[in-house]
PDB file of C-alpha atoms in Angstrom:
ATOM      1  CA  MET A 911     -75.181 -17.002 -20.381  1.00  0.00           C
ATOM      2  CA  ALA A 912     -73.250 -18.138 -23.531  1.00  0.00           C
ATOM      3  CA  LEU A 913     -70.142 -17.187 -25.448  1.00  0.00           C
ATOM      4  CA  THR A 914     -69.854 -16.711 -29.361  1.00  0.00           C
ATOM      5  CA  LEU A 915     -67.142 -18.311 -31.009  1.00  0.00           C
ATOM      6  CA  GLU A 916     -66.558 -18.081 -35.171  1.00  0.00           C
ATOM      7  CA  VAL A 917     -65.805 -21.123 -36.830  1.00  0.00           C
ATOM      8  CA  LYS A 918     -63.482 -21.034 -39.663  1.00  0.00           C
ATOM      9  CA  ASN A 919     -62.709 -23.544 -42.861  1.00  0.00           C
ATOM     10  CA  ALA A 920     -59.131 -24.061 -43.976  1.00  0.00           C
ATOM     11  CA  GLU A 921     -59.528 -21.263 -45.755  1.00  0.00           C
ATOM     12  CA  GLY A 922     -60.029 -18.683 -42.622  1.00  0.00           C
ATOM     13  CA  LYS A 923     -63.529 -18.065 -43.832  1.00  0.00           C
ATOM     14  CA  LYS A 924     -66.321 -17.798 -41.613  1.00  0.00           C
ATOM     15  CA  VAL A 925     -68.569 -20.746 -42.035  1.00  0.00           C
ATOM     16  CA  GLY A 926     -70.430 -20.947 -38.769  1.00  0.00           C
ATOM     17  CA  SER A 927     -70.506 -20.091 -34.883  1.00  0.00           C
ATOM     18  CA  VAL A 928     -70.586 -22.078 -32.262  1.00  0.00           C
ATOM     19  CA  ASP A 929     -71.918 -21.330 -28.308  1.00  0.00           C
ATOM     20  CA  LEU A 930     -69.786 -21.923 -25.709  1.00  0.00           C
ATOM     21  CA  PRO A 931     -71.020 -21.929 -21.906  1.00  0.00           C
ATOM     22  CA  ALA A 932     -69.749 -19.231 -19.844  1.00  0.00           C
ATOM     23  CA  ASP A 933     -69.381 -21.587 -16.565  1.00  0.00           C
ATOM     24  CA  ILE A 934     -66.688 -23.401 -18.727  1.00  0.00           C
ATOM     25  CA  PHE A 935     -65.315 -20.685 -21.184  1.00  0.00           C
ATOM     26  CA  ASP A 936     -65.663 -17.616 -18.354  1.00  0.00           C
ATOM     27  CA  ALA A 937     -65.081 -18.400 -15.136  1.00  0.00           C
ATOM     28  CA  GLN A 938     -62.425 -16.765 -12.431  1.00  0.00           C
ATOM     29  CA  THR A 939     -59.291 -17.887 -12.606  1.00  0.00           C
ATOM     30  CA  ASN A 940     -57.917 -19.414  -9.951  1.00  0.00           C
ATOM     31  CA  ILE A 941     -53.807 -19.217 -10.005  1.00  0.00           C
ATOM     32  CA  PRO A 942     -52.742 -20.978  -6.950  1.00  0.00           C
ATOM     33  CA  LEU A 943     -55.660 -23.179  -7.791  1.00  0.00           C
ATOM     34  CA  ILE A 944     -53.939 -23.639 -10.874  1.00  0.00           C
ATOM     35  CA  HIS A 945     -50.198 -24.008  -9.718  1.00  0.00           C
ATOM     36  CA  GLN A 946     -51.239 -26.868  -7.148  1.00  0.00           C
ATOM     37  CA  VAL A 947     -53.368 -29.031  -9.654  1.00  0.00           C
ATOM     38  CA  VAL A 948     -50.269 -28.816 -12.526  1.00  0.00           C
ATOM     39  CA  THR A 949     -47.769 -29.328 -10.093  1.00  0.00           C
ATOM     40  CA  ALA A 950     -49.349 -32.329  -8.908  1.00  0.00           C
ATOM     41  CA  GLN A 951     -49.926 -33.537 -12.055  1.00  0.00           C
ATOM     42  CA  LEU A 952     -46.237 -33.149 -13.103  1.00  0.00           C
ATOM     43  CA  ALA A 953     -45.162 -34.781  -9.456  1.00  0.00           C
ATOM     44  CA  ALA A 954     -47.537 -37.719 -10.675  1.00  0.00           C
ATOM     45  CA  ALA A 955     -45.805 -38.121 -14.166  1.00  0.00           C
ATOM     46  CA  ARG A 956     -42.448 -38.459 -12.647  1.00  0.00           C
ATOM     47  CA  GLN A 957     -41.592 -42.551 -12.061  1.00  0.00           C
ATOM     48  CA  GLY A 958     -39.803 -42.060  -8.778  1.00  0.00           C
ATOM     49  CA  THR A 959     -37.203 -45.324  -9.410  1.00  0.00           C
ATOM     50  CA  GLN A 960     -34.423 -43.896  -8.958  1.00  0.00           C
ATOM     51  CA  LYS A 961     -31.739 -45.551  -6.287  1.00  0.00           C
ATOM     52  CA  ALA A 962     -28.472 -45.766  -5.071  1.00  0.00           C
ATOM     53  CA  LYS A 963     -26.603 -48.311  -2.959  1.00  0.00           C
ATOM     54  CA  ASN A 964     -26.034 -47.879   0.403  1.00  0.00           C
ATOM     55  CA  ARG A 965     -22.736 -49.744   2.374  1.00  0.00           C
ATOM     56  CA  GLY A 966     -25.068 -52.867   2.950  1.00  0.00           C
ATOM     57  CA  GLU A 967     -25.804 -53.439  -0.775  1.00  0.00           C
ATOM     58  CA  THR A 968     -21.815 -52.580  -2.310  1.00  0.00           C
ATOM     59  CA  SER A 969     -19.972 -55.477  -3.206  1.00  0.00           C
ATOM     60  CA  GLY A 970     -16.741 -55.400  -1.455  1.00  0.00           C
ATOM     61  CA  SER A 971     -14.927 -57.161   1.876  1.00  0.00           C
ATOM     62  CA  GLY A 972     -15.773 -56.195   5.554  1.00  0.00           C
ATOM     63  CA  LYS A 973     -12.250 -56.567   6.128  1.00  0.00           C
ATOM     64  CA  LYS A 974     -10.403 -53.494   7.428  1.00  0.00           C
ATOM     65  CA  PRO A 975      -8.565 -51.853   4.613  1.00  0.00           C
ATOM     66  CA  PHE A 976      -5.432 -51.233   6.639  1.00  0.00           C
ATOM     67  CA  LYS A 977      -4.332 -51.035  10.199  1.00  0.00           C
ATOM     68  CA  GLN A 978      -5.650 -48.955  12.535  1.00  0.00           C
ATOM     69  CA  LYS A 979      -2.492 -46.717  14.120  1.00  0.00           C
ATOM     70  CA  GLY A 980       0.743 -45.703  12.505  1.00  0.00           C
ATOM     71  CA  THR A 981       0.280 -45.022   9.313  1.00  0.00           C
ATOM     72  CA  GLY A 982      -0.376 -41.583   9.428  1.00  0.00           C
ATOM     73  CA  ARG A 983      -3.767 -41.795   7.771  1.00  0.00           C
ATOM     74  CA  ALA A 984      -7.405 -41.823   8.998  1.00  0.00           C
ATOM     75  CA  ARG A 985      -9.093 -44.936  10.772  1.00  0.00           C
ATOM     76  CA  GLN A 986     -11.429 -46.737   8.407  1.00  0.00           C
ATOM     77  CA  GLY A 987     -13.228 -49.863   8.831  1.00  0.00           C
ATOM     78  CA  SER A 988     -14.611 -50.838   5.436  1.00  0.00           C
ATOM     79  CA  ILE A 989     -13.808 -50.192   1.817  1.00  0.00           C
ATOM     80  CA  ARG A 990     -17.447 -49.947   1.261  1.00  0.00           C
ATOM     81  CA  ALA A 991     -18.095 -46.933   3.810  1.00  0.00           C
ATOM     82  CA  PRO A 992     -19.054 -43.595   1.945  1.00  0.00           C
ATOM     83  CA  LEU A 993     -15.582 -42.292   2.486  1.00  0.00           C
ATOM     84  CA  GLN A 994     -14.161 -44.895   0.325  1.00  0.00           C
ATOM     85  CA  ARG A 995     -13.499 -44.630  -3.673  1.00  0.00           C
ATOM     86  CA  GLY A 996     -16.457 -47.146  -5.201  1.00  0.00           C
ATOM     87  CA  GLY A 997     -18.291 -47.496  -1.007  1.00  0.00           C
ATOM     88  CA  GLY A 998     -21.797 -47.337  -0.468  1.00  0.00           C
ATOM     89  CA  ALA A 999     -23.791 -43.639  -0.471  1.00  0.00           C
ATOM     90  CA  ALA A1000     -23.720 -42.060   2.713  1.00  0.00           C
ATOM     91  CA  HIS A1001     -28.091 -41.244   2.469  1.00  0.00           C
ATOM     92  CA  ALA A1002     -29.060 -43.863  -0.744  1.00  0.00           C
ATOM     93  CA  VAL A1003     -31.691 -42.670  -2.662  1.00  0.00           C
ATOM     94  CA  ARG A1004     -34.882 -44.525  -2.528  1.00  0.00           C
ATOM     95  CA  PRO A1005     -37.555 -45.355  -4.977  1.00  0.00           C
ATOM     96  CA  ARG A1006     -40.512 -43.757  -3.791  1.00  0.00           C
ATOM     97  CA  SER A1007     -44.081 -42.332  -5.310  1.00  0.00           C
ATOM     98  CA  TYR A1008     -44.742 -38.649  -5.987  1.00  0.00           C
ATOM     99  CA  PHE A1009     -48.422 -38.985  -6.373  1.00  0.00           C
ATOM    100  CA  GLN A1010     -50.397 -35.962  -4.883  1.00  0.00           C
ATOM    101  CA  ARG A1011     -54.210 -36.109  -4.389  1.00  0.00           C
ATOM    102  CA  THR A1012     -56.257 -33.668  -6.406  1.00  0.00           C
ATOM    103  CA  PRO A1013     -59.710 -33.528  -5.857  1.00  0.00           C
ATOM    104  CA  LYS A1014     -62.027 -34.537  -8.794  1.00  0.00           C
ATOM    105  CA  LYS A1015     -63.367 -30.549  -8.139  1.00  0.00           C
ATOM    106  CA  MET A1016     -60.639 -29.286  -7.931  1.00  0.00           C
ATOM    107  CA  ILE A1017     -58.801 -30.688 -11.680  1.00  0.00           C
ATOM    108  CA  ALA A1018     -62.203 -29.723 -13.269  1.00  0.00           C
ATOM    109  CA  ALA A1019     -62.168 -25.673 -11.745  1.00  0.00           C
ATOM    110  CA  ALA A1020     -58.478 -25.700 -13.014  1.00  0.00           C
ATOM    111  CA  LEU A1021     -59.513 -26.526 -16.454  1.00  0.00           C
ATOM    112  CA  ARG A1022     -62.083 -24.045 -16.615  1.00  0.00           C
ATOM    113  CA  GLY A1023     -59.717 -21.261 -15.112  1.00  0.00           C
ATOM    114  CA  VAL A1024     -56.758 -21.758 -17.917  1.00  0.00           C
ATOM    115  CA  LEU A1025     -59.376 -22.379 -20.616  1.00  0.00           C
ATOM    116  CA  SER A1026     -61.514 -19.105 -19.761  1.00  0.00           C
ATOM    117  CA  ASP A1027     -58.450 -17.135 -19.608  1.00  0.00           C
ATOM    118  CA  ARG A1028     -57.244 -18.443 -22.908  1.00  0.00           C
ATOM    119  CA  GLN A1029     -60.581 -17.413 -24.752  1.00  0.00           C
ATOM    120  CA  ARG A1030     -60.431 -14.320 -22.777  1.00  0.00           C
ATOM    121  CA  ASN A1031     -57.421 -13.654 -24.385  1.00  0.00           C
ATOM    122  CA  GLU A1032     -59.090 -14.803 -28.190  1.00  0.00           C
ATOM    123  CA  ARG A1033     -56.819 -17.409 -28.155  1.00  0.00           C
ATOM    124  CA  ILE A1034     -59.475 -20.379 -28.309  1.00  0.00           C
ATOM    125  CA  HIS A1035     -60.474 -21.217 -32.055  1.00  0.00           C
ATOM    126  CA  VAL A1036     -62.713 -23.523 -34.032  1.00  0.00           C
ATOM    127  CA  LEU A1037     -61.957 -25.318 -37.169  1.00  0.00           C
ATOM    128  CA  ASP A1038     -64.676 -26.578 -39.092  1.00  0.00           C
ATOM    129  CA  SER A1039     -62.394 -29.529 -40.336  1.00  0.00           C
ATOM    130  CA  VAL A1040     -58.768 -29.413 -40.400  1.00  0.00           C
ATOM    131  CA  THR A1041     -58.727 -31.940 -43.518  1.00  0.00           C
ATOM    132  CA  GLY A1042     -60.224 -33.654 -45.569  1.00  0.00           C
ATOM    133  CA  ALA A1043     -58.015 -36.633 -46.621  1.00  0.00           C
ATOM    134  CA  PRO A1044     -54.643 -37.181 -45.045  1.00  0.00           C
ATOM    135  CA  SER A1045     -52.285 -34.433 -45.911  1.00  0.00           C
ATOM    136  CA  THR A1046     -49.733 -33.152 -43.328  1.00  0.00           C
ATOM    137  CA  LYS A1047     -48.817 -29.666 -45.348  1.00  0.00           C
ATOM    138  CA  ALA A1048     -52.746 -28.729 -46.009  1.00  0.00           C
ATOM    139  CA  ALA A1049     -53.784 -30.151 -41.584  1.00  0.00           C
ATOM    140  CA  LEU A1050     -50.507 -27.923 -40.474  1.00  0.00           C
ATOM    141  CA  ALA A1051     -51.797 -24.689 -42.674  1.00  0.00           C
ATOM    142  CA  ALA A1052     -55.668 -24.982 -41.739  1.00  0.00           C
ATOM    143  CA  VAL A1053     -54.277 -25.026 -37.626  1.00  0.00           C
ATOM    144  CA  ARG A1054     -51.587 -22.678 -38.189  1.00  0.00           C
ATOM    145  CA  GLN A1055     -53.638 -19.816 -39.379  1.00  0.00           C
ATOM    146  CA  PHE A1056     -55.149 -18.415 -36.320  1.00  0.00           C
ATOM    147  CA  SER A1057     -51.798 -17.500 -35.112  1.00  0.00           C
ATOM    148  CA  SER A1058     -47.737 -17.364 -35.640  1.00  0.00           C
ATOM    149  CA  ARG A1059     -46.985 -17.969 -31.724  1.00  0.00           C
ATOM    150  CA  LYS A1060     -44.542 -21.008 -31.157  1.00  0.00           C
ATOM    151  CA  ASN A1061     -47.546 -23.399 -29.272  1.00  0.00           C
ATOM    152  CA  LEU A1062     -49.860 -24.835 -30.428  1.00  0.00           C
ATOM    153  CA  LEU A1063     -52.621 -27.446 -28.658  1.00  0.00           C
ATOM    154  CA  VAL A1064     -54.976 -29.099 -31.147  1.00  0.00           C
ATOM    155  CA  VAL A1065     -57.836 -31.101 -29.881  1.00  0.00           C
ATOM    156  CA  ILE A1066     -59.812 -33.223 -32.425  1.00  0.00           C
ATOM    157  CA  SER A1067     -62.227 -36.238 -32.116  1.00  0.00           C
ATOM    158  CA  ARG A1068     -61.549 -39.832 -32.096  1.00  0.00           C
ATOM    159  CA  ASN A1069     -62.739 -40.118 -34.747  1.00  0.00           C
ATOM    160  CA  GLU A1070     -61.343 -38.106 -37.172  1.00  0.00           C
ATOM    161  CA  ASP A1071     -59.158 -40.069 -38.667  1.00  0.00           C
ATOM    162  CA  ALA A1072     -57.562 -38.202 -41.593  1.00  0.00           C
ATOM    163  CA  ALA A1073     -56.621 -35.235 -38.902  1.00  0.00           C
ATOM    164  CA  TRP A1074     -55.439 -37.675 -36.556  1.00  0.00           C
ATOM    165  CA  ARG A1075     -52.461 -39.000 -39.582  1.00  0.00           C
ATOM    166  CA  SER A1076     -51.867 -35.650 -40.749  1.00  0.00           C
ATOM    167  CA  LEU A1077     -51.043 -34.007 -37.543  1.00  0.00           C
ATOM    168  CA  ARG A1078     -49.366 -37.397 -34.944  1.00  0.00           C
ATOM    169  CA  ASN A1079     -46.227 -36.720 -36.331  1.00  0.00           C
ATOM    170  CA  ALA A1080     -46.141 -32.882 -36.408  1.00  0.00           C
ATOM    171  CA  ASP A1081     -43.438 -32.122 -34.019  1.00  0.00           C
ATOM    172  CA  ASP A1082     -44.246 -28.001 -33.580  1.00  0.00           C
ATOM    173  CA  LEU A1083     -47.375 -29.142 -32.167  1.00  0.00           C
ATOM    174  CA  HIS A1084     -49.107 -31.075 -29.408  1.00  0.00           C
ATOM    175  CA  LEU A1085     -52.299 -33.299 -30.572  1.00  0.00           C
ATOM    176  CA  LEU A1086     -55.290 -34.311 -27.712  1.00  0.00           C
ATOM    177  CA  VAL A1087     -58.797 -35.817 -27.543  1.00  0.00           C
ATOM    178  CA  PRO A1088     -61.248 -33.983 -25.793  1.00  0.00           C
ATOM    179  CA  ASP A1089     -61.609 -36.351 -23.195  1.00  0.00           C
ATOM    180  CA  GLN A1090     -57.718 -35.312 -22.071  1.00  0.00           C
ATOM    181  CA  LEU A1091     -58.094 -31.711 -21.809  1.00  0.00           C
ATOM    182  CA  ASN A1092     -55.773 -30.625 -18.997  1.00  0.00           C
ATOM    183  CA  ALA A1093     -54.580 -27.325 -17.565  1.00  0.00           C
ATOM    184  CA  TYR A1094     -51.246 -28.138 -17.530  1.00  0.00           C
ATOM    185  CA  ASP A1095     -51.137 -29.300 -21.666  1.00  0.00           C
ATOM    186  CA  ILE A1096     -53.289 -25.282 -22.238  1.00  0.00           C
ATOM    187  CA  LEU A1097     -50.894 -23.596 -19.804  1.00  0.00           C
ATOM    188  CA  LYS A1098     -47.768 -24.897 -22.029  1.00  0.00           C
ATOM    189  CA  SER A1099     -49.697 -23.906 -25.161  1.00  0.00           C
ATOM    190  CA  ASP A1100     -50.494 -20.725 -26.766  1.00  0.00           C
ATOM    191  CA  ASP A1101     -53.446 -20.755 -28.864  1.00  0.00           C
ATOM    192  CA  VAL A1102     -55.419 -23.438 -28.493  1.00  0.00           C
ATOM    193  CA  VAL A1103     -57.526 -24.669 -32.160  1.00  0.00           C
ATOM    194  CA  PHE A1104     -60.707 -27.339 -31.518  1.00  0.00           C
ATOM    195  CA  SER A1105     -61.852 -29.254 -34.502  1.00  0.00           C
ATOM    196  CA  GLU A1106     -66.230 -28.151 -34.434  1.00  0.00           C
ATOM    197  CA  THR A1107     -66.464 -31.881 -33.590  1.00  0.00           C
ATOM    198  CA  ALA A1108     -64.331 -31.853 -30.717  1.00  0.00           C
ATOM    199  CA  ILE A1109     -65.451 -28.803 -29.186  1.00  0.00           C
ATOM    200  CA  LYS A1110     -69.186 -30.259 -29.657  1.00  0.00           C
ATOM    201  CA  ASP A1111     -67.923 -33.533 -28.073  1.00  0.00           C
ATOM    202  CA  PHE A1112     -66.009 -31.645 -24.879  1.00  0.00           C
ATOM    203  CA  LEU A1113     -69.301 -29.546 -24.192  1.00  0.00           C
ATOM    204  CA  LYS A1114     -71.335 -32.655 -24.638  1.00  0.00           C
ATOM    205  CA  PHE A1115     -68.285 -34.394 -22.219  1.00  0.00           C
ATOM    206  CA  LYS A1116     -69.113 -31.679 -19.621  1.00  0.00           C
ATOM    207  CA  ALA A1117     -72.980 -31.788 -19.769  1.00  0.00           C
ATOM    208  CA  SER A1118     -72.875 -35.012 -19.237  1.00  0.00           C
ATOM    209  CA  ASP A1119     -70.344 -34.930 -16.058  1.00  0.00           C
ATOM    210  CA  LYS A1120     -72.233 -32.128 -14.554  1.00  0.00           C
ATOM    211  CA  ALA A1121     -75.625 -33.647 -15.164  1.00  0.00           C
ATOM    212  CA  THR A1122     -74.397 -37.201 -13.445  1.00  0.00           C
ATOM    213  CA  GLY A1123     -71.592 -36.372 -11.676  1.00  0.00           C
ATOM    214  CA  LYS A1124     -69.854 -39.314 -13.102  1.00  0.00           C
ATOM    215  CA  SER A1125     -67.149 -38.848 -15.818  1.00  0.00           C
ATOM    216  CA  VAL A1126     -67.805 -40.325 -19.707  1.00  0.00           C
ATOM    217  CA  LYS A1127     -66.024 -43.149 -20.324  1.00  0.00           C
ATOM    218  CA  SER A1128     -63.814 -43.066 -22.940  1.00  0.00           C
ATOM    219  CA  VAL A1129     -63.094 -44.796 -25.726  1.00  0.00           C
ATOM    220  CA  ALA A1130     -59.511 -45.836 -27.132  1.00  0.00           C
ATOM    221  CA  ARG A1131     -58.348 -45.419 -30.424  1.00  0.00           C
ATOM    222  CA  GLU A1132     -56.757 -48.600 -32.338  1.00  0.00           C
ATOM    223  CA  SER A1133     -53.423 -46.560 -32.646  1.00  0.00           C
ATOM    224  CA  GLU A1134     -53.673 -45.754 -28.797  1.00  0.00           C
ATOM    225  CA  VAL A1135     -54.074 -49.309 -28.061  1.00  0.00           C
ATOM    226  CA  PHE A1136     -51.721 -51.301 -30.197  1.00  0.00           C
ATOM    227  CA  ALA A1137     -48.925 -48.622 -30.146  1.00  0.00           C
TER     228      ALA A1137
END
């Protein structure tokens, strides 16, 4: 069973259709699973390089700041103690990794779930071509014709240079290539707009992944390598 989605041009006219496999775009949406995958993705994005000095790493003398008795003050043994101004932290934060291991099957299931949710709510759209020549104004008008909602995710192929040049600096949408599509970016977006080339590349990528059990190796764009 397949779902049919209209392909429109920049003027909003129907110019064709594309069949979407139901196992990807009409799958069950498992909310706890999606939550776990997105949480792991956000955790993996954390650098974990924060660090505070404890009393052993703080500079300063080891001399007792004042005598033990007779001052009326609480006894102190070092100016590097946590209670002293400029002293070390009592429970210093240390560098750590926030990585959470997530099986690939869970990541794939979460992606199917969010894509299916967007498809059932008619928030996935296909555009035959974003723009013929580099033009930010024309490209934005083409992708914005489908929805007035704020958050928009645009998925285009790596070889669509005119579209990349037109949309890469737009600050009111998010740009991805098919093999970078993930549950978090789809959840953040109200609508997802695919170029016709991108949706075909995505379906080919998923079909190859399903047939071989291995992910297709992606080829980076020149701007991604030398950025």
